[in-house]
Coordinates of C-alpha atoms and ligand atoms in Angstrom, one line a residue:
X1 CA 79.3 -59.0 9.8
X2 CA 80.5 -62.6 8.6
X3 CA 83.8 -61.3 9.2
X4 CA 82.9 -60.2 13.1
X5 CA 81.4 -63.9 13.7
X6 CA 84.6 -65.7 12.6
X7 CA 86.7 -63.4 14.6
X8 CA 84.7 -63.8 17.8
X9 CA 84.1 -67.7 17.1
X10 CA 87.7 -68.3 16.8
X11 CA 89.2 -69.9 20.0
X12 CA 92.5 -68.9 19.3
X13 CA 92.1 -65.5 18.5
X14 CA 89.9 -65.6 21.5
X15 CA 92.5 -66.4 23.8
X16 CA 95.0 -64.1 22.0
X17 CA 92.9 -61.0 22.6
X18 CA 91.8 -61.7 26.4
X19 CA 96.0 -62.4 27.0
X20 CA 96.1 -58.9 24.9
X21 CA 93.4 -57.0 27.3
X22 CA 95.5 -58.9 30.9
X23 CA 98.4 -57.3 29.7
X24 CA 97.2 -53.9 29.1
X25 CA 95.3 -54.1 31.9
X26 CA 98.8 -55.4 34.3
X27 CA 100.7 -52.9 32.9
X28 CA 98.7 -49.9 33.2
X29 CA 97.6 -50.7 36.7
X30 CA 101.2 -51.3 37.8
X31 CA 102.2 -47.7 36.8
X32 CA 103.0 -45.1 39.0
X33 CA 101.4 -41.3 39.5
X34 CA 103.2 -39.1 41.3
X35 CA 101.2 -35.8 43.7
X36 CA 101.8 -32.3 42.6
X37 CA 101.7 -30.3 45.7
X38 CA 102.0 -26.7 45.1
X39 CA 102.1 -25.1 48.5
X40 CA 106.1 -24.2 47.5
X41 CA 106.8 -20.6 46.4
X42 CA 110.3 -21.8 44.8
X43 CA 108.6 -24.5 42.3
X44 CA 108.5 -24.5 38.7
X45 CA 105.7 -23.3 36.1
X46 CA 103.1 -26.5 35.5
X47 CA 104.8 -26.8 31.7
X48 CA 108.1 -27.4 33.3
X49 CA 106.3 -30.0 35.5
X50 CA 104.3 -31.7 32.7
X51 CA 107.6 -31.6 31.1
X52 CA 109.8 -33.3 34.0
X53 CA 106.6 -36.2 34.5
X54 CA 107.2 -36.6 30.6
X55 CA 110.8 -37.3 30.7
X56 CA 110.7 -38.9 33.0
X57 CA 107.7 -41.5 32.1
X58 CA 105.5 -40.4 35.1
X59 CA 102.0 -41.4 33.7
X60 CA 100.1 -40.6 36.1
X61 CA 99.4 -37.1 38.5
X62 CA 97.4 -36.1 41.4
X63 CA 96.7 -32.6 41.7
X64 CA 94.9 -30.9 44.8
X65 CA 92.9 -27.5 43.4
X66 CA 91.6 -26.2 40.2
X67 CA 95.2 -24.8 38.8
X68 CA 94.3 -23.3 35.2
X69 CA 97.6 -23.2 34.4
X70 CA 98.7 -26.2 35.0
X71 CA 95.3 -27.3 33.5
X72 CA 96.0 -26.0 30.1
X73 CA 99.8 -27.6 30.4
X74 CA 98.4 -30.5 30.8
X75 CA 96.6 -30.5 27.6
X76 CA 97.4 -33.2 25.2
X77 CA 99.7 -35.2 27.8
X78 CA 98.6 -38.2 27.9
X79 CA 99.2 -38.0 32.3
X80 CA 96.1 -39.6 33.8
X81 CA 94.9 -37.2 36.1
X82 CA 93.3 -37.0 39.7
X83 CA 92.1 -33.5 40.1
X84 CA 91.1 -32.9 44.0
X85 CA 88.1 -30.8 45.0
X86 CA 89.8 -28.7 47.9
X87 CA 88.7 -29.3 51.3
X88 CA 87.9 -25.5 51.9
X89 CA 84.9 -25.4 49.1
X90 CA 83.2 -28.5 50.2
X91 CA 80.7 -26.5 52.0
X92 CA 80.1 -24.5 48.9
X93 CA 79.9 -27.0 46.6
X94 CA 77.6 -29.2 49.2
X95 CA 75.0 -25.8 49.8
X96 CA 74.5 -25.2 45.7
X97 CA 74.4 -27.9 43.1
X98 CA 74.9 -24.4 40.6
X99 CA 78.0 -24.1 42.2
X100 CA 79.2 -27.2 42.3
X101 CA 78.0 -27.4 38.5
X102 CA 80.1 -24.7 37.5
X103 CA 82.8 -25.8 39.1
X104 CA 83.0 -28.9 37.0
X105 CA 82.5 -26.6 33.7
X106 CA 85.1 -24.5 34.5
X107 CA 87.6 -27.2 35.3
X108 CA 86.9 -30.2 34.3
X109 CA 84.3 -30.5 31.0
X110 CA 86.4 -27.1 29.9
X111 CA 89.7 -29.8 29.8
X112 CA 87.9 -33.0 29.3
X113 CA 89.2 -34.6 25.6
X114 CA 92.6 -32.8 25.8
X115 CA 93.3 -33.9 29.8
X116 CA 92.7 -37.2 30.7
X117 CA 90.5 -36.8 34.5
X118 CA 90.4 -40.1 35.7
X119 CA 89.0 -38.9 39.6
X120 CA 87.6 -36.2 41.0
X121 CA 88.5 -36.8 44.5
X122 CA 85.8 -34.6 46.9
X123 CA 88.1 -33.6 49.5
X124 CA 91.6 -34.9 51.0
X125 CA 91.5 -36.4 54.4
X126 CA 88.7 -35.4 55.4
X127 CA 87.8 -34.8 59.1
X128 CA 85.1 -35.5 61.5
X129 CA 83.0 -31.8 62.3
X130 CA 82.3 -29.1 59.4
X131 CA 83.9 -30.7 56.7
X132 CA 82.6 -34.3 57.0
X133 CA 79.4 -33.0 57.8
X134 CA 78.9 -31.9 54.4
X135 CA 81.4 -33.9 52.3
X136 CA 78.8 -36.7 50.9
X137 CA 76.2 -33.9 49.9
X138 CA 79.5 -32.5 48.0
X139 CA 80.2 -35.4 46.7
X140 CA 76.4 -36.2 45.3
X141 CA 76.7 -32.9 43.7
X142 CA 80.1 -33.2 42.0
X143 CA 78.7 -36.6 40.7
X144 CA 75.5 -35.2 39.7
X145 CA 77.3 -32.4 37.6
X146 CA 79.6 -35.1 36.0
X147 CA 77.3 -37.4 35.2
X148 CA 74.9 -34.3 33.8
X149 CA 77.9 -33.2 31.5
X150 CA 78.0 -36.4 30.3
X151 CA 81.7 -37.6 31.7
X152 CA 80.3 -41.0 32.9
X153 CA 83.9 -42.2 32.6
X154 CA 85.1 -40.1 35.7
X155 CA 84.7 -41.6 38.9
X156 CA 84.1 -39.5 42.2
X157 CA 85.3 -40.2 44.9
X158 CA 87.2 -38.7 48.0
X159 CA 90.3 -39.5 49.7
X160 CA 90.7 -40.9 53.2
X161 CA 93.8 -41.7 55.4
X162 CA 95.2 -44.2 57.6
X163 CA 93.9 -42.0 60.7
X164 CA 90.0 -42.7 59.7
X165 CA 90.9 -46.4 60.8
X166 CA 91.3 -48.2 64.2
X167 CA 92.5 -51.4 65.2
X168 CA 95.0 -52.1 62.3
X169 CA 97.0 -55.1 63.9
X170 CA 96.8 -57.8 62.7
X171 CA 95.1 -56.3 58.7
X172 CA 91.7 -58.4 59.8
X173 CA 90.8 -56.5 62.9
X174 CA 91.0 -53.1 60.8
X175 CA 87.6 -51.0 60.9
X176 CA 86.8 -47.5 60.7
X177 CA 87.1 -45.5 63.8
X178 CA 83.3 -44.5 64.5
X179 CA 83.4 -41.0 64.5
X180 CA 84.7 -41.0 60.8
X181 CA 82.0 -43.7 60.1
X182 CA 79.7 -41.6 61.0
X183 CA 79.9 -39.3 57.7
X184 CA 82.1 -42.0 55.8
X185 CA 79.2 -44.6 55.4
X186 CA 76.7 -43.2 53.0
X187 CA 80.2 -42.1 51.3
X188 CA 80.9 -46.1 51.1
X189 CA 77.6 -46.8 49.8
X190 CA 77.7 -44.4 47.5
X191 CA 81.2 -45.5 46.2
X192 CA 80.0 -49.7 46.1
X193 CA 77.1 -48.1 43.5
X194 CA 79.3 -46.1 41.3
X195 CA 82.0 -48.6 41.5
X196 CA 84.2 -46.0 41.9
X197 CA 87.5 -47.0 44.0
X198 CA 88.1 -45.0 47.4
X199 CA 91.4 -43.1 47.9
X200 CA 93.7 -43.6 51.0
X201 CA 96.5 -42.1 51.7
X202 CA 99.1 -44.7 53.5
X203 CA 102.5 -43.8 54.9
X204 CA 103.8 -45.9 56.6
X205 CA 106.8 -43.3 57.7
X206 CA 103.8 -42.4 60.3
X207 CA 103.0 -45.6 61.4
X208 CA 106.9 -46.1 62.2
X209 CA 107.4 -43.0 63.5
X210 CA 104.3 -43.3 65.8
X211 CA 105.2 -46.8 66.8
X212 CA 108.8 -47.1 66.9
X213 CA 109.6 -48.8 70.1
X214 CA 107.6 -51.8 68.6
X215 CA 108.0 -52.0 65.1
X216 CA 111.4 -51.8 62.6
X217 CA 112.4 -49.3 60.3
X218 CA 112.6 -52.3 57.7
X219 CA 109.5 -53.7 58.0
X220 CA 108.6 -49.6 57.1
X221 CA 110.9 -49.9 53.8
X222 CA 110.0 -53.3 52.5
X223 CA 113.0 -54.9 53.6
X224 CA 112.8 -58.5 55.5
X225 CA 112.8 -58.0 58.7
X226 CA 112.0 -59.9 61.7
X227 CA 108.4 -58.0 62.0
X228 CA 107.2 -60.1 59.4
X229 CA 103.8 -61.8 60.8
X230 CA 100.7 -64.1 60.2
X231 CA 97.6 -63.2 60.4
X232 CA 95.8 -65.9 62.3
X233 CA 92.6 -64.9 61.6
X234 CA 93.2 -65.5 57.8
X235 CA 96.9 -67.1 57.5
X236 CA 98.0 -64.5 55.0
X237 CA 101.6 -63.4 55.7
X238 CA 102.6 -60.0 56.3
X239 CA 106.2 -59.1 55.2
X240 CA 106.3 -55.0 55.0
X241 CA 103.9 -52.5 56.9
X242 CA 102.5 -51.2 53.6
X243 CA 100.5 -54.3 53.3
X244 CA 99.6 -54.8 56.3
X245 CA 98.0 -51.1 56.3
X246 CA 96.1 -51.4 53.1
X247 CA 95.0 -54.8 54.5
X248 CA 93.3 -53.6 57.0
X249 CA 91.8 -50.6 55.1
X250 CA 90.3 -53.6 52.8
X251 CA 89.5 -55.7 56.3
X252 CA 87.4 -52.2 57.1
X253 CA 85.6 -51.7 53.8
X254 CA 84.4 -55.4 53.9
X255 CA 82.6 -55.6 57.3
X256 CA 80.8 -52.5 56.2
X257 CA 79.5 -54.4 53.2
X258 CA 82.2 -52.7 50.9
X259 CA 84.4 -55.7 49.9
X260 CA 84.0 -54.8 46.1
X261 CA 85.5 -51.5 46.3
X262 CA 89.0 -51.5 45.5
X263 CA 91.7 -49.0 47.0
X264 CA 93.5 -46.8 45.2
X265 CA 96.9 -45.3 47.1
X266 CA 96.5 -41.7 46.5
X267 CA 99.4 -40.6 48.4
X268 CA 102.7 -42.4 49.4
X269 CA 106.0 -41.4 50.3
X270 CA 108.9 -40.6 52.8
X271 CA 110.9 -37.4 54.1
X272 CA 114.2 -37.1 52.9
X273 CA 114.5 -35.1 56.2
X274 CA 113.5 -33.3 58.6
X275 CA 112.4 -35.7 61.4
X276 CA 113.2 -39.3 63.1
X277 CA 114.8 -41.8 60.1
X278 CA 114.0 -39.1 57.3
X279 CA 116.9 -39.0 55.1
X280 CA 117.6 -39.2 51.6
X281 CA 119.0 -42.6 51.8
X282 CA 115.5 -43.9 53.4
X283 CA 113.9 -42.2 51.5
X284 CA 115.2 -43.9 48.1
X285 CA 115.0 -47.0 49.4
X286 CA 111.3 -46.7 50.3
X287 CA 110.5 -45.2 46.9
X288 CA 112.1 -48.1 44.9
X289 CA 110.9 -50.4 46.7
X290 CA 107.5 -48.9 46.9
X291 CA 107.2 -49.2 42.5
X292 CA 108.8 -52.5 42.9
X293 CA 106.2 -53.7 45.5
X294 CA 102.9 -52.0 43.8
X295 CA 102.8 -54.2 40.4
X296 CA 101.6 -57.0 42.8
X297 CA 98.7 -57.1 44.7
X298 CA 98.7 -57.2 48.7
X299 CA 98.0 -60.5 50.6
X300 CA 94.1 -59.5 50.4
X301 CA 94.3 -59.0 46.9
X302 CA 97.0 -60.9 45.3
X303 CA 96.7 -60.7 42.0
X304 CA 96.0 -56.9 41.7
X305 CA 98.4 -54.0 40.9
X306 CA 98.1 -51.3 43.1
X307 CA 97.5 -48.0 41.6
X308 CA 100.0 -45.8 43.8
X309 CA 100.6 -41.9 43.5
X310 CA 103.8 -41.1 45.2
X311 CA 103.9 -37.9 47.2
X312 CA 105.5 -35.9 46.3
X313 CA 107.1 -34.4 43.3
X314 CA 108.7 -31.6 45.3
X315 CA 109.8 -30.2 48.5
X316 CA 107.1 -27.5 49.7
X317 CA 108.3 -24.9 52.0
X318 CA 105.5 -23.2 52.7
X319 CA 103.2 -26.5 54.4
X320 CA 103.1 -25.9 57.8
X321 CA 106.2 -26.3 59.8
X322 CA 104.7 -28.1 63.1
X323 CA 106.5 -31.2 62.2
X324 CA 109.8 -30.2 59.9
X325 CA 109.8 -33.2 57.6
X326 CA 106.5 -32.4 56.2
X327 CA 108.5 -29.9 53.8
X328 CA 110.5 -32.5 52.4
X329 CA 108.7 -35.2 50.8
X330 CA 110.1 -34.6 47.2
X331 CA 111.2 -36.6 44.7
X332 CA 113.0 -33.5 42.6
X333 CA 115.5 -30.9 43.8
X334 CA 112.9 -27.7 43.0
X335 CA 115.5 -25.7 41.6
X336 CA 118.3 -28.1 40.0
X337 CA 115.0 -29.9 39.1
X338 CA 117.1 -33.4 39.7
X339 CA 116.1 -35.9 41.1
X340 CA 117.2 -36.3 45.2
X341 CA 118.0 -40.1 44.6
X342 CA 117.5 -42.3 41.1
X343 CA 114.5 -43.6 40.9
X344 CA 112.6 -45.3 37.6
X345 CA 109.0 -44.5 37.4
X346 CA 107.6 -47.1 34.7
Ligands
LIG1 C1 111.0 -43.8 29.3 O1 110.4 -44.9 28.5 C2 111.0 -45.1 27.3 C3 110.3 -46.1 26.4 O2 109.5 -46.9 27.2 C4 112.5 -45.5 27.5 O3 113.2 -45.6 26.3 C5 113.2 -44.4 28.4 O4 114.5 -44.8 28.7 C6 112.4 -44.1 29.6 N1 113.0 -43.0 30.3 C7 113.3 -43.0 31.6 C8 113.9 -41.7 32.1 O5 113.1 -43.9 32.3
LIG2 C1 89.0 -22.7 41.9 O1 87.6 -22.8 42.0 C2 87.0 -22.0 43.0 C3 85.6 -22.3 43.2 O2 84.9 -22.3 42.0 C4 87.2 -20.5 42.6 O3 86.7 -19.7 43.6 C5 88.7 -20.3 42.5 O4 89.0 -18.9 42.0 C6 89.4 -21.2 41.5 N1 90.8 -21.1 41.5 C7 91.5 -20.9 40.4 C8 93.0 -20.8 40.6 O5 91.0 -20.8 39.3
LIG3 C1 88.7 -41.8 66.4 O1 88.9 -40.5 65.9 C2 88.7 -39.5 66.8 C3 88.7 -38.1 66.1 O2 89.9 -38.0 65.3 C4 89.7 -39.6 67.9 O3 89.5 -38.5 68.9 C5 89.6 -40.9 68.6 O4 90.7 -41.1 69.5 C6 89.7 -42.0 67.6 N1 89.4 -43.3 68.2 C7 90.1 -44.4 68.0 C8 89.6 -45.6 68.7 O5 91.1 -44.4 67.4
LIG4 C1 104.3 -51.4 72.0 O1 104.1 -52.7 72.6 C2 103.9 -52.7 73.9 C3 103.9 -54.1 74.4 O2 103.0 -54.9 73.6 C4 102.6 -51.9 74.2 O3 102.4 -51.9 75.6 C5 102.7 -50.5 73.7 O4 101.5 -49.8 73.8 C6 103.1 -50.5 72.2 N1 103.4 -49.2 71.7 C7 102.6 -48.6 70.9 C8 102.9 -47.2 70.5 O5 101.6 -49.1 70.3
LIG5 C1 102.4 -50.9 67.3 O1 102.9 -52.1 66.7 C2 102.5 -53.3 67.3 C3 103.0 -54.5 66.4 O2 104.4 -54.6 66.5 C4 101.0 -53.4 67.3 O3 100.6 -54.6 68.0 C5 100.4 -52.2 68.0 O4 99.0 -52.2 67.8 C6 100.9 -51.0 67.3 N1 100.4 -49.8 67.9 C7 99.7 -48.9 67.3 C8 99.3 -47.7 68.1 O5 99.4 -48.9 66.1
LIG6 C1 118.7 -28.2 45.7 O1 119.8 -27.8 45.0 C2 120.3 -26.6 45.4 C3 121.4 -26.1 44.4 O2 122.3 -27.2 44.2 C4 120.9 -26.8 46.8 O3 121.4 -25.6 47.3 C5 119.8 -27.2 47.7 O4 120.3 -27.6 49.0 C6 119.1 -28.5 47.2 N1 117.9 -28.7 48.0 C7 117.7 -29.9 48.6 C8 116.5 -30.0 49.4 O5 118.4 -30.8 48.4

């Protein structure tokens, strides 16, 4: 007891310990997941995988369905996890609280000890119609069976995209086009309460390919370029698109009274080929510079990593082929199992 007072009276050791905590905190924060999408017929068994994110110090994963297998692999890993509620059984799990229960049983307080679950995120892009209609009932549910199992440490959440938001330029303008507003409030609420963090997926290989008349392929790959902007509104200086996206997701969240939450990138990354600039080259460049860029904050948020899940770890040839390069996002050749161009994860 005497001991504990001295301790927590001493300045010093005070000091020493909060420098401690910043430091575990920075470094965590500033490390890198990387999304394992499985629509590939071609791709290695999930202990291969959870072998390749070991060697190569990937700390973090986002998975998007209720894989058992790669579930018991990742037992005892260490990988922070984001395990996705599939779009398809938000309905389910949004009609019956039992189902949504057992759900979290089967997958999540079945693993919870051995696999570390950091979100469940309810859904993945999530659209205006059927499925946003019933996404926040799915996502009280999936809370209230969480919280019921007694895994108060796993935050729920759902994962949004750059398409849910309107008027991007300049970052202060951003807000959420109304039709996803309409379902995506009570979901912000909801989120503020929990302080749980909302995902968005930002690529800004989209917003160059969508845009390219007016804006450079360098301000796209962090490089200087002559895109770089103020934002009058704020004075904060933009220097790569990334920013300036996130930016205005943040510029969103606060004029709906959501300036607490933070962002968490749940998805990033760029085609090695396939379409307009996607190349292998590009594509390095973007990822390196991406894990370079992430252990700061963004002009919003200066002072904060980003947490950022690269997408992906391989090439899946069975997504749908409407635009080519979506089969190429991959970090790692799926059957050399080498990586396409070096990268270092943390
Ligand atoms: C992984 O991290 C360890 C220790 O931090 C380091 O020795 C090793 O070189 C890293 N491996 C890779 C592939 O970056
Ligand atoms: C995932 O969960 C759903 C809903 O509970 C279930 O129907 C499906 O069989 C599960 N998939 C796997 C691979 O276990
Ligand atoms: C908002 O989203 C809807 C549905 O995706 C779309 O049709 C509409 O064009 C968007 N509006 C704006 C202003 O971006
Ligand atoms: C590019 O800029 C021009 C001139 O400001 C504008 O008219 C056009 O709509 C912009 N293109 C896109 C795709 O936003
Ligand atoms: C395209 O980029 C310019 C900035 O260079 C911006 O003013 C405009 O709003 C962008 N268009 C779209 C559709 O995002
Ligand atoms: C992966 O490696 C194999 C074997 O070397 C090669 O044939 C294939 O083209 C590579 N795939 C990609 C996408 O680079």
């Amino acid at each position: 007891m005497s001991e504990v007072k001295m301790l927590a009276s001493s300045p010093m050791l005070l000091l020493l310990l909060s420098l401690l905590m910043a430091f575990f905190f920075d470094t965590t924060a500033g490390q890198i997941g990387v999304c394992f999408g499985q629509m590939g017929d071609n791709l290695p068994k999930p202990p291969e995988v959870v072998a390749m994110f070991k060697k190569y110090n990937i700390s973090r994963m986002r998975m998007y369905g209720n894989n058992t297998e790669a579930l018991e692999a990742l037992r005892g890993s260490n990988i922070e996890f984001i395990l996705d509620v599939p779009n398809p059984y938000l309905k389910r799990f949004a009609d019956s609280p039992a189902e949504a229960k057992a759900w979290v049983q089967d997958y999540v307080q079945k693993y919870n000890g051995d696999v570390i679950f950091k979100y469940i995120s309810v859904g993945n892009e999530v659209k205006p119609g059927e499925q946003g209609d019933v996404l926040f009932q799915a996502m009280q549910n999936i809370e209230k069976a969480i919280s019921e199992a007694g895994l108060r440490n796993i935050k729920v959440s759902t994962t949004t995209y750059m398409g849910a938001f309107t008027e991007t330029y300049p970052p202060s303008n951003g807000r959420f086009n109304a039709t996803f507003l309409n379902f995506l409030q009570p979901v912000i609420r909801f989120l503020a309460e929990k302080q749980s963090p909302l995902l968005v997926n930002i690529y800004t290989y989209f917003g160059y390919i969508d845009n390219s008349t007016n804006i450079t392929l360098d301000f796209a790959l962090f490089k200087p370029s002559k895109d770089e902007f103020k934002d009058n509104n704020n004075q904060l200086d933009y220097k790569n698109l990334f920013d300036a996206n996130l930016d205005s997701v943040y510029a969103a969240l606060d004029k709906l009274g959501g300036g607490s939450l933070e962002v968490v990138v749940s998805e990033s990354g760029w085609p090695a080929q396939g379409g307009e600039e996607a190349s292998e080259g590009n594509a390095g460049t973007y990822i390196n510079n991406l894990i370079q860029h992430v252990k700061k904050g963004s002009p919003r948020r200066p002072d904060k990593a980003i947490e950022t899940y690269i997408f992906a770890m391989f090439d899946e040839n069975l997504k749908p082929n409407e635009d080519p390069f979506e089969r190429y996002f991959g970090l790692f050749n799926a059957t050399t199992r080498d990586p396409k161009y070096s990268v270092t994860f943390n």
